[in-house]
Short mmCIF file of C-alpha atoms in Angstrom, two decimals:
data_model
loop_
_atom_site.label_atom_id
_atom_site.label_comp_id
_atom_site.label_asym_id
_atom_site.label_seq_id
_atom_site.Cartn_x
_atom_site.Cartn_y
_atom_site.Cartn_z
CA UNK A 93 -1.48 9.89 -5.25
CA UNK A 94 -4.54 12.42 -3.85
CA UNK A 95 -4.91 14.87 -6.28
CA UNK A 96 -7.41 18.27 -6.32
CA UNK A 97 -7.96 19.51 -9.20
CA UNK A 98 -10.99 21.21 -9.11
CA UNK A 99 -12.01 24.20 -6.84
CA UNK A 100 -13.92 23.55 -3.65
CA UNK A 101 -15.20 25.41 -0.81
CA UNK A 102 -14.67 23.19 2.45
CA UNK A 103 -11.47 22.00 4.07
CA UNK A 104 -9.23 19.12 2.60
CA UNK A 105 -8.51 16.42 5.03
CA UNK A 106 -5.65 15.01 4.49
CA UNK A 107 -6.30 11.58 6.55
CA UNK A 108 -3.21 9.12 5.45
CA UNK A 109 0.06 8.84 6.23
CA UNK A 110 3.12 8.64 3.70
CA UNK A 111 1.47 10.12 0.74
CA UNK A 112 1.66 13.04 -1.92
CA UNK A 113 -1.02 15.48 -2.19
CA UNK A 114 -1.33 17.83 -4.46
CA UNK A 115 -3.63 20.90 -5.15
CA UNK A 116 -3.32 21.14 -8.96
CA UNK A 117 -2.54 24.27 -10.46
CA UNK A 118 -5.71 26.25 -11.51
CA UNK A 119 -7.32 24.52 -8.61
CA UNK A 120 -8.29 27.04 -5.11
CA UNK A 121 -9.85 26.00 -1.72
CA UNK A 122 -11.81 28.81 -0.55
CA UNK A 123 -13.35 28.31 2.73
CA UNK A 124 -15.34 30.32 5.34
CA UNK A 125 -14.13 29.92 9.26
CA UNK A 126 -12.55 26.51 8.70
CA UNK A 127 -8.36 25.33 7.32
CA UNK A 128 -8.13 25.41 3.53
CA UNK A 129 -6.05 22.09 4.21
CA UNK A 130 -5.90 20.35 6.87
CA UNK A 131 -3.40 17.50 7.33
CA UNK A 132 -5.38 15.59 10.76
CA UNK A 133 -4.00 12.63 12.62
CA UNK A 134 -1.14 11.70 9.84
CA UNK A 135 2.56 12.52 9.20
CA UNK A 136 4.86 11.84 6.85
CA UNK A 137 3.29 13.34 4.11
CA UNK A 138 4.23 15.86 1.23
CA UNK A 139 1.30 18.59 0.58
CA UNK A 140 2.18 20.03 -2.75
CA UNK A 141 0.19 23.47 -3.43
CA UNK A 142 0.39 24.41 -6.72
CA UNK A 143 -3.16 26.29 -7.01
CA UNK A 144 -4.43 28.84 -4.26
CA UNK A 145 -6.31 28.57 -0.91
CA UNK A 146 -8.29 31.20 0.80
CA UNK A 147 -9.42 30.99 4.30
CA UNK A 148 -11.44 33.60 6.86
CA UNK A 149 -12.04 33.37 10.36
CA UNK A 150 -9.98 31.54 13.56
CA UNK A 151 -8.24 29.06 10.94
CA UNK A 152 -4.69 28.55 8.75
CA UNK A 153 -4.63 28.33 4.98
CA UNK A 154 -2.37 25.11 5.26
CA UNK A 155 -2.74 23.24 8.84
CA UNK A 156 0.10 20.81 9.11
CA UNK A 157 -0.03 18.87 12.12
CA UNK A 158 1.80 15.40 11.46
CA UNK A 159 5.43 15.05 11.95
CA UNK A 160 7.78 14.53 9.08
CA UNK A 161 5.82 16.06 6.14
CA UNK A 162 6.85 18.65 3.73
CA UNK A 163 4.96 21.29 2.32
CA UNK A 164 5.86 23.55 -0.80
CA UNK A 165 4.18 26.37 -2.33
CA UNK A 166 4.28 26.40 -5.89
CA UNK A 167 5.82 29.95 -7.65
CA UNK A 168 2.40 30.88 -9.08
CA UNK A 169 0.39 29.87 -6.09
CA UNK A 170 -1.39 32.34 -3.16
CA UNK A 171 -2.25 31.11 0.08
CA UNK A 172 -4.15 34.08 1.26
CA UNK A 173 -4.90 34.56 4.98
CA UNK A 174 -5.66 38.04 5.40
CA UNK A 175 -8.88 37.57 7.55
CA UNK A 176 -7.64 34.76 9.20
CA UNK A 177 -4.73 33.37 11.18
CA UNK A 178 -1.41 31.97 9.65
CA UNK A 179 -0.80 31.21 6.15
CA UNK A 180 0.89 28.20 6.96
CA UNK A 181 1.19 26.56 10.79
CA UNK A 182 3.22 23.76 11.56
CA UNK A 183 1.82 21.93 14.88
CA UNK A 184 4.46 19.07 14.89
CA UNK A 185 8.12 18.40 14.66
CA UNK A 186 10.29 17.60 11.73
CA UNK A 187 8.38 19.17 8.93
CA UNK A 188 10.09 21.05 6.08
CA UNK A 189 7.95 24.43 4.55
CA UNK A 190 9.20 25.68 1.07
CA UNK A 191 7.87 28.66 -0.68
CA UNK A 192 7.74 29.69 -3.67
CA UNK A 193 4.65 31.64 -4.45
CA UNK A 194 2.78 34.14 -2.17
CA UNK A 195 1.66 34.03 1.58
CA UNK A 196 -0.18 37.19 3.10
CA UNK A 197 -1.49 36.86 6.97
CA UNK A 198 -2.00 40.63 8.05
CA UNK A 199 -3.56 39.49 11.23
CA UNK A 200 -1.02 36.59 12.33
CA UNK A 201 1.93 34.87 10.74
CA UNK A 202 2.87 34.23 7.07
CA UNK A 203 4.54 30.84 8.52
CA UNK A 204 3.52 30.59 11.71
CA UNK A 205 4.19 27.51 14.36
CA UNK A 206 6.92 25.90 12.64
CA UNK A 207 8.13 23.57 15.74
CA UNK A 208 11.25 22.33 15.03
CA UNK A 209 10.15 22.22 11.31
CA UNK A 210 12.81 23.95 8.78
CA UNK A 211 11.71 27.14 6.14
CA UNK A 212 12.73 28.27 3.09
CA UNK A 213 11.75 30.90 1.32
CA UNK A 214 11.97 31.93 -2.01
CA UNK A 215 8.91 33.42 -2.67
CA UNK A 216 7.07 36.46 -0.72
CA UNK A 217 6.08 36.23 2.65
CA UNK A 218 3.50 39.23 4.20
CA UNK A 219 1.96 39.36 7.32
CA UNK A 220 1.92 40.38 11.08
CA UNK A 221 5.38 38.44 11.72
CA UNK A 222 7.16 36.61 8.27
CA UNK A 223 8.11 33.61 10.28
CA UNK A 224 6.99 32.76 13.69
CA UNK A 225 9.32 29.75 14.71
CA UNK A 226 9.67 27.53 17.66
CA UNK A 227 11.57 25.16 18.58
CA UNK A 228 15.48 24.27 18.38
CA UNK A 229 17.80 22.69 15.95
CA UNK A 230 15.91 24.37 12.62
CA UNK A 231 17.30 26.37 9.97
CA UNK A 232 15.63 29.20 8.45
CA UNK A 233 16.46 30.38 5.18
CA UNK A 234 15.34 33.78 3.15
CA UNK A 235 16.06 34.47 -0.34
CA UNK A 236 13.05 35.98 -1.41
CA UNK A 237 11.19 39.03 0.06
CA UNK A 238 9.44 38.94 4.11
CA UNK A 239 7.33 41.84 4.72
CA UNK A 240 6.27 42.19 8.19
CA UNK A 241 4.39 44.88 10.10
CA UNK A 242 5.95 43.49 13.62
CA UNK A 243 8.98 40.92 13.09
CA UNK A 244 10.20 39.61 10.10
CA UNK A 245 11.32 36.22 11.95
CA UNK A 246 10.59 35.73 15.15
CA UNK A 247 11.84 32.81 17.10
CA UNK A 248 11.64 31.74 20.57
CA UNK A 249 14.26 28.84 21.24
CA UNK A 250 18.00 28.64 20.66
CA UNK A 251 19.86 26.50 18.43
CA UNK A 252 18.52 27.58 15.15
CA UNK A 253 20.64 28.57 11.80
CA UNK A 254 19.30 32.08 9.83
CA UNK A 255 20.20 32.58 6.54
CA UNK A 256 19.54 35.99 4.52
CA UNK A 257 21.01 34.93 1.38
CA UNK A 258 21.91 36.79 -1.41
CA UNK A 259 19.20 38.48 -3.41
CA UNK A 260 17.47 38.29 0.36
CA UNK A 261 14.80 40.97 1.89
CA UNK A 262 13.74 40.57 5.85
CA UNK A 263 11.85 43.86 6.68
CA UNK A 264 9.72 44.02 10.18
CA UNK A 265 8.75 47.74 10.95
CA UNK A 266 9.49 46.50 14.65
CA UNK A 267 12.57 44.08 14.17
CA UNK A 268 14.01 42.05 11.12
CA UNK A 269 15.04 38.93 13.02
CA UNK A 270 14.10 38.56 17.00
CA UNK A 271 15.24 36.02 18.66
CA UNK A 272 12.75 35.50 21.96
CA UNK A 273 14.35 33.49 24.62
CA UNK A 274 18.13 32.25 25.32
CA UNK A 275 20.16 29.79 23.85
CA UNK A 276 22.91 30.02 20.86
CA UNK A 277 21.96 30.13 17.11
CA UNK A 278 23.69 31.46 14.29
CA UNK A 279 22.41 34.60 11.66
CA UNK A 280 23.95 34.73 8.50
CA UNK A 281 23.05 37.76 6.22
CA UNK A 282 24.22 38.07 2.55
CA UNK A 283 21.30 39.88 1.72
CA UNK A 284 19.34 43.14 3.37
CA UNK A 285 17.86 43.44 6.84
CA UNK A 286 15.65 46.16 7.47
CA UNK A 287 13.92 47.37 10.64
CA UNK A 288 13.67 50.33 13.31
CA UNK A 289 15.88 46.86 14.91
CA UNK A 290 17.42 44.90 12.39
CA UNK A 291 18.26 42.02 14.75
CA UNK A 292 17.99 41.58 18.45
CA UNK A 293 19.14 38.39 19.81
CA UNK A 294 18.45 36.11 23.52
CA UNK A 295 20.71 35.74 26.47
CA UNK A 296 23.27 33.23 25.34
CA UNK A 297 26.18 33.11 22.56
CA UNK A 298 25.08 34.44 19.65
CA UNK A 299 27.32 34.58 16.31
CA UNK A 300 26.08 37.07 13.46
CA UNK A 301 27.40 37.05 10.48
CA UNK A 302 27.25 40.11 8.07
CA UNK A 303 28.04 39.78 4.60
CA UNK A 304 25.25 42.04 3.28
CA UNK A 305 23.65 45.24 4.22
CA UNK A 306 21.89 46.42 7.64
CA UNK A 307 19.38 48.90 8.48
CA UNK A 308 18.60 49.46 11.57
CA UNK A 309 20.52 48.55 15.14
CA UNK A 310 21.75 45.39 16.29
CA UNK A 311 21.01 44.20 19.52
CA UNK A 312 23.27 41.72 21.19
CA UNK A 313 22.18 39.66 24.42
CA UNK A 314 24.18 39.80 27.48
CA UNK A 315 26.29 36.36 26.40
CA UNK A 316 29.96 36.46 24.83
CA UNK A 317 28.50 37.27 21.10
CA UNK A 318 30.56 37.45 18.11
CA UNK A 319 29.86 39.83 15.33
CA UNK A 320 31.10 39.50 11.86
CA UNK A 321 30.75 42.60 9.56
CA UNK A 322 33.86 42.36 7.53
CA UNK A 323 32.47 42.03 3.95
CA UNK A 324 28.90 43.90 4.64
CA UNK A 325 27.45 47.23 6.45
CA UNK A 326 25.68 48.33 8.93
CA UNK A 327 23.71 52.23 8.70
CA UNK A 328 22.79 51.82 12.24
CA UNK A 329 24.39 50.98 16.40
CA UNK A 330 25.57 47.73 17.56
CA UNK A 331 24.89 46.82 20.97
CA UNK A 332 27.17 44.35 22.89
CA UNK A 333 25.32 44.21 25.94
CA UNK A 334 26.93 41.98 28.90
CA UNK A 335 28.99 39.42 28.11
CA UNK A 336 32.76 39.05 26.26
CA UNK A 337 31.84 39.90 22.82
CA UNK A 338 33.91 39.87 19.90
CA UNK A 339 33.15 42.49 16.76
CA UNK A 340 35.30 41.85 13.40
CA UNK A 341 35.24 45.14 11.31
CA UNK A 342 36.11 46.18 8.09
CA UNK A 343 36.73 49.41 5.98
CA UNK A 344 32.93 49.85 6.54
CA UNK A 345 32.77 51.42 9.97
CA UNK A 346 30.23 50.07 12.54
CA UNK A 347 29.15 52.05 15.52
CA UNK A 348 29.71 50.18 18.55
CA UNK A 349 27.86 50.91 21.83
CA UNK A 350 29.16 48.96 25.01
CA UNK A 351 27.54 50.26 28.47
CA UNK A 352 29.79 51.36 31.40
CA UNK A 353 29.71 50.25 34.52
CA UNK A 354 31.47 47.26 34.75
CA UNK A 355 28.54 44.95 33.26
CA UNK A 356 29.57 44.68 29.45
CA UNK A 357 32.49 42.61 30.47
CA UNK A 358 35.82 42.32 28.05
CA UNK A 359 35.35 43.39 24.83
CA UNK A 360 37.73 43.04 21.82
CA UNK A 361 37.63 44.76 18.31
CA UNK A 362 39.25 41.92 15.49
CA UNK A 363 40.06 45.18 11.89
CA UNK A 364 41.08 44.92 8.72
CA UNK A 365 41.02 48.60 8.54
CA UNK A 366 42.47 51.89 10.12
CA UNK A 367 40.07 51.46 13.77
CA UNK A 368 39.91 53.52 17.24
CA UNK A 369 38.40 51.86 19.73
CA UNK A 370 34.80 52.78 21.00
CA UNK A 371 34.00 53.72 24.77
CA UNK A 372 34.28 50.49 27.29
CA UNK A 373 35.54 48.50 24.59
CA UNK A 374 39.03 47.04 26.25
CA UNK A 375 40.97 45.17 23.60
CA UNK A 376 41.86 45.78 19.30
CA UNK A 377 43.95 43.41 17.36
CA UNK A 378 44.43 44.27 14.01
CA UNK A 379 44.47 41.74 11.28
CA UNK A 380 46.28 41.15 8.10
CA UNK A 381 49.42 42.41 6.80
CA UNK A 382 48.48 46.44 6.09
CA UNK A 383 50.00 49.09 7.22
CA UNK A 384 47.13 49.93 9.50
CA UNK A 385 46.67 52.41 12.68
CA UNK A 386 45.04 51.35 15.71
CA UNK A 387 43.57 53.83 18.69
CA UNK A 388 42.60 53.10 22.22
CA UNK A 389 40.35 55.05 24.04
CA UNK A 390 40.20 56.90 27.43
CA UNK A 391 39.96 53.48 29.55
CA UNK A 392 42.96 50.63 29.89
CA UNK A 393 43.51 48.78 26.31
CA UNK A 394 45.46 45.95 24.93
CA UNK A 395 46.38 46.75 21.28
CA UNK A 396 47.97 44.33 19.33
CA UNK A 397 49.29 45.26 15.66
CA UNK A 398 49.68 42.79 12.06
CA UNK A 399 52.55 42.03 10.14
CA UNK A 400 52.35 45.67 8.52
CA UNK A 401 53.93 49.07 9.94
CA UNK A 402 51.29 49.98 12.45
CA UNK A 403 51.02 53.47 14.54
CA UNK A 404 49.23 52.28 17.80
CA UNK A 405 47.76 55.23 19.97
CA UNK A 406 46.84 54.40 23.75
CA UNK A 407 44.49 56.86 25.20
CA UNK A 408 43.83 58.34 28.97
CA UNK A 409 44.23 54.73 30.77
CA UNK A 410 46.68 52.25 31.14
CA UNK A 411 47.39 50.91 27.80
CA UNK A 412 49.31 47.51 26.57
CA UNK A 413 50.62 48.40 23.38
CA UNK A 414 52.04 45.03 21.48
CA UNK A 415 53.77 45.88 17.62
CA UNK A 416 54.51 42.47 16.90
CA UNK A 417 55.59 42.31 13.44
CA UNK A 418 56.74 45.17 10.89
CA UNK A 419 58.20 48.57 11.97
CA UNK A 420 55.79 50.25 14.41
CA UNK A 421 55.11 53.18 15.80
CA UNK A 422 53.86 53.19 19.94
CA UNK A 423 52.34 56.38 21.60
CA UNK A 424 50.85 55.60 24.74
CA UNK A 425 49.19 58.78 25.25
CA UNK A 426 48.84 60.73 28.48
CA UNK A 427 47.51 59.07 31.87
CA UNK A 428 49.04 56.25 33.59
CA UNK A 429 51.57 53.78 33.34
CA UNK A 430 51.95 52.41 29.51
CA UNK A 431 53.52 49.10 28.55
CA UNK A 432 55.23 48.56 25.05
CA UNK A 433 55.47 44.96 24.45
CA UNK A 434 58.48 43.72 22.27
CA UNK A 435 58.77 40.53 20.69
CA UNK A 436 62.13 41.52 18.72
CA UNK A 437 60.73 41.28 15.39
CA UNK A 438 61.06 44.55 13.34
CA UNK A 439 62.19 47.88 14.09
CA UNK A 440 59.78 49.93 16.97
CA UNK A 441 59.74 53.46 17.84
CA UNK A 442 58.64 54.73 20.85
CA UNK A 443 57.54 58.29 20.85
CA UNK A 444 56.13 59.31 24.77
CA UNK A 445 58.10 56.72 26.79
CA UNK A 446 57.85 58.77 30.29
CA UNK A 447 60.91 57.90 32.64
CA UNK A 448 60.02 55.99 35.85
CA UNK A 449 56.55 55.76 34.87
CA UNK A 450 56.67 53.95 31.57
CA UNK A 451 57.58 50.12 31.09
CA UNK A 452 59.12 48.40 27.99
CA UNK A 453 59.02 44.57 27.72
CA UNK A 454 61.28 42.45 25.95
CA UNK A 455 60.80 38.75 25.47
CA UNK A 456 63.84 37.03 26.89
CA UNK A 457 64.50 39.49 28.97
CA UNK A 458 63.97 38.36 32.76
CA UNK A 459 66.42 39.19 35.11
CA UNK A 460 69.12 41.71 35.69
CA UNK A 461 71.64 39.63 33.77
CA UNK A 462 69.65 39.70 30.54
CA UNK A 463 69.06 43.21 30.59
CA UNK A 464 72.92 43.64 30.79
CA UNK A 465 73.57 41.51 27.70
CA UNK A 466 71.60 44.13 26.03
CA UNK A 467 73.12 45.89 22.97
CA UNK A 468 71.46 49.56 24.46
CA UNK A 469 73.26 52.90 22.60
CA UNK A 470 72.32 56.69 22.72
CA UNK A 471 71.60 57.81 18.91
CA UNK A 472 72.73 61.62 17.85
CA UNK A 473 69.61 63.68 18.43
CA UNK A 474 69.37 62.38 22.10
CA UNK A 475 67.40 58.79 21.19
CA UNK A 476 67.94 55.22 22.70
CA UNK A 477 68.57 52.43 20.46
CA UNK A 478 67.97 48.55 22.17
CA UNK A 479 69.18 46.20 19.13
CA UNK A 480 68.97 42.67 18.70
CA UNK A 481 70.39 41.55 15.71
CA UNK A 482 69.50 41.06 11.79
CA UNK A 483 68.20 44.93 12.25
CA UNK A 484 65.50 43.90 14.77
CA UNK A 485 65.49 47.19 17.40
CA UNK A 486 63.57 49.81 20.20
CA UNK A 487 63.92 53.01 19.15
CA UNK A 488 62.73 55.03 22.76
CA UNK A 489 62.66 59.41 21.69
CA UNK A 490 64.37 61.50 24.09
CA UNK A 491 65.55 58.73 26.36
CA UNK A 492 69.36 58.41 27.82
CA UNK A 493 70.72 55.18 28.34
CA UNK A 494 71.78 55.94 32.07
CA UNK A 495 68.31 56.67 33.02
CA UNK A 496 67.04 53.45 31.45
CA UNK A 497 67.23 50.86 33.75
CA UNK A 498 66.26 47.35 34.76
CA UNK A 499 62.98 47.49 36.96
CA UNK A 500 62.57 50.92 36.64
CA UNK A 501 61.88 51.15 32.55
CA UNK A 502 62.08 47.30 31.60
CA UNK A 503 60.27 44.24 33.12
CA UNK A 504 58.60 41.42 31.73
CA UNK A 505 55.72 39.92 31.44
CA UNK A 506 54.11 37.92 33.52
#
């Protein structure tokens, strides 16, 4: 197989298809306004640079531009590109880019190009932009260091996979990860993100999953995202933009900022942890078995509790309040019209219910008749007591049980 292993100071063609080539360690291609190599008019090849390449002027240090070859950078190796254009730029579909060693482009990309081609990274990548990517149906992974004075990776068609893993740097001054144009793709950090904007995504479904640290905001597109920071952090905002997004939280608190005006559509927070509800965010189910509390805020909410004993807190709207299991506590808080949900599991207390105003629904209940097959008491202390059996029970505060009445304090749900 073509092997250089002495240094030389013109491009290397690589001219045949289906072969290994390999710049020997020791070995460097320095060369003056032209590739350092250049794979021209084959594919299928794997380009093995073990030694170093230097290139100047309107040209890449590696120039692949067959389909279906692989390229890897060995761990001592330096494909410098500082006074040129990209380290390394893929011109065809299918290839695979591994480094290992060093790539510096201060003008351009580190990897630049990259259509449809897959990167991995294990090494250090400086330049301009880390990665510049096109193309869809590539995965990009990081678990060395990218260093980039604009974006860290930068890519400009949907259906691409991200991967910050563990051990993991992306740092662009401007954003971490950028994601140009619409369609879906997937971000997985395990690792650190770092930028002024850590991420900002397209107009479709995007899914981001945090498992690592974040610095710097996250901006969503205006598709139904999903944002998963349950086992990482994020020392910056989080923009839903329009669209039904979905945020899963943890004890580490994200900020959440969701525009008014009827734009940001339906927006539900999916916690772990204790978690009030940010403005124009509608909906909060809490998760696990904890004894957790759960807030609304000023607008209408649906809040849905675990398995634990949950105090759920409605704010100035009109609020769905739903204990399911364990013993909970309901507050609707001032405003409207509240609805406490009952599915007959546990014990529920009721502190605010307001008389005529207020609604309590009971699965089973209806119609007239099953509201009067109701085992309904007054307590000592002046408290209403709905039981159901096997010490499931509504506890409504300051209620009398000739004021409660079918239609005007129970209904159900339609």
């Amino acid at each position: 197989m073509p092997k250089q292993s002495t240094n030389r100071n013109d491009t290397w063609f690589i001219n045949e298809s289906d072969k290994t080539w390999t710049l020997t360690k020791n070995a460097k291609i320095t060369v003056e306004n032209g590739h350092g190599i250049y794979e021209a008019g084959s594919s299928g090849n794997t380009i093995n640079v073990f030694g170093d390449v230097k290139v100047t002027g309107m040209a890449y240090g590696v120039y692949v531009n067959g389909s279906d070859s692989e390229v890897n950078v060995g761990k001592d190796s330096f494909i410098n590109s500082n006074n040129a254009s990209d380290g390394i730029h893929s011109g065809a579909a299918g290839a695979h880019i591994e480094n290992r060693g060093r790539i510096e482009s201060n003008g351009a990309a580190a990897i630049g190009g990259a259509i449809w081609s897959d990167v991995e990274n294990y090494g250090l990548l400086k330049g301009y932009d880390g990665i510049s990517h096109q193309g869809s149906g590539s995965q990009i992974s990081n678990y060395g260091k990218i260093d980039a004075t604009n974006y860290g990776i930068t890519e400009d068609a949907g259906g691409t996979k991200i991967e910050n893993g563990k051990g993991g740097e992306i740092i662009g001054d401007v954003a971490a990860i950028y994601l140009m144009d619409s369609g879906t793709a997937e971000i997985i950090n395990r690792g650190i993100l770092r930028g002024e904007t850590a991420i900002e995504t397209g107009g479709d479904v995007q899914t981001v999953r945090n498992m690592g640290k974040i610095f710097g905001d996250v901006l969503l597109g205006s598709g139904a995202d999903v944002f998963d920071s349950r086992k990482g952090s994020v020392k910056g905002e989080v923009h839903g933009g329009d669209g039904d997004d979905e945020y899963y939280v943890g004890k580490s608190k994200i900020k959440i900022v969701e525009e008014d005006g009827g734009v940001s559509g339906h927006d539900e927070v999916f916690s772990t942890a204790n978690h009030k509800l940010a403005a124009n965010v509608e909906e909060l189910t809490l998760l696990g078995k904890k004894d957790l509390d759960g807030t609304g805020n000023g607008q209408m909410n649906w809040l849905y509790g675990n398995g634990g004993d949950n105090v759920l807190k409605g704010g100035g709207g009109s609020d769905y309040l739903f204990g399911r299991g364990g013993n909970d506590t309901l507050i609707g808080g001032e405003g409207a019209r509240d609805y406490f949900v009952f599915d007959r599991k546990g014990v529920d207390r009721i502190t605010d219910f307001e008389d005529g105003v207020d609604l309590v629904i009971i699965s089973g209940v209806n119609s007239q008749a099953d509201f009067d097959a109701l085992d309904i008491r007054n307590l000592k202390g002046g408290d209403l007591q709905i039981s159901f059996g096997n010490g499931n029970k509504i506890i409504i505060e300051d209620m009398r049980e000739v004021d409660f009445t079918y239609n005007g304090d129970v209904t159900f749900l339609v």
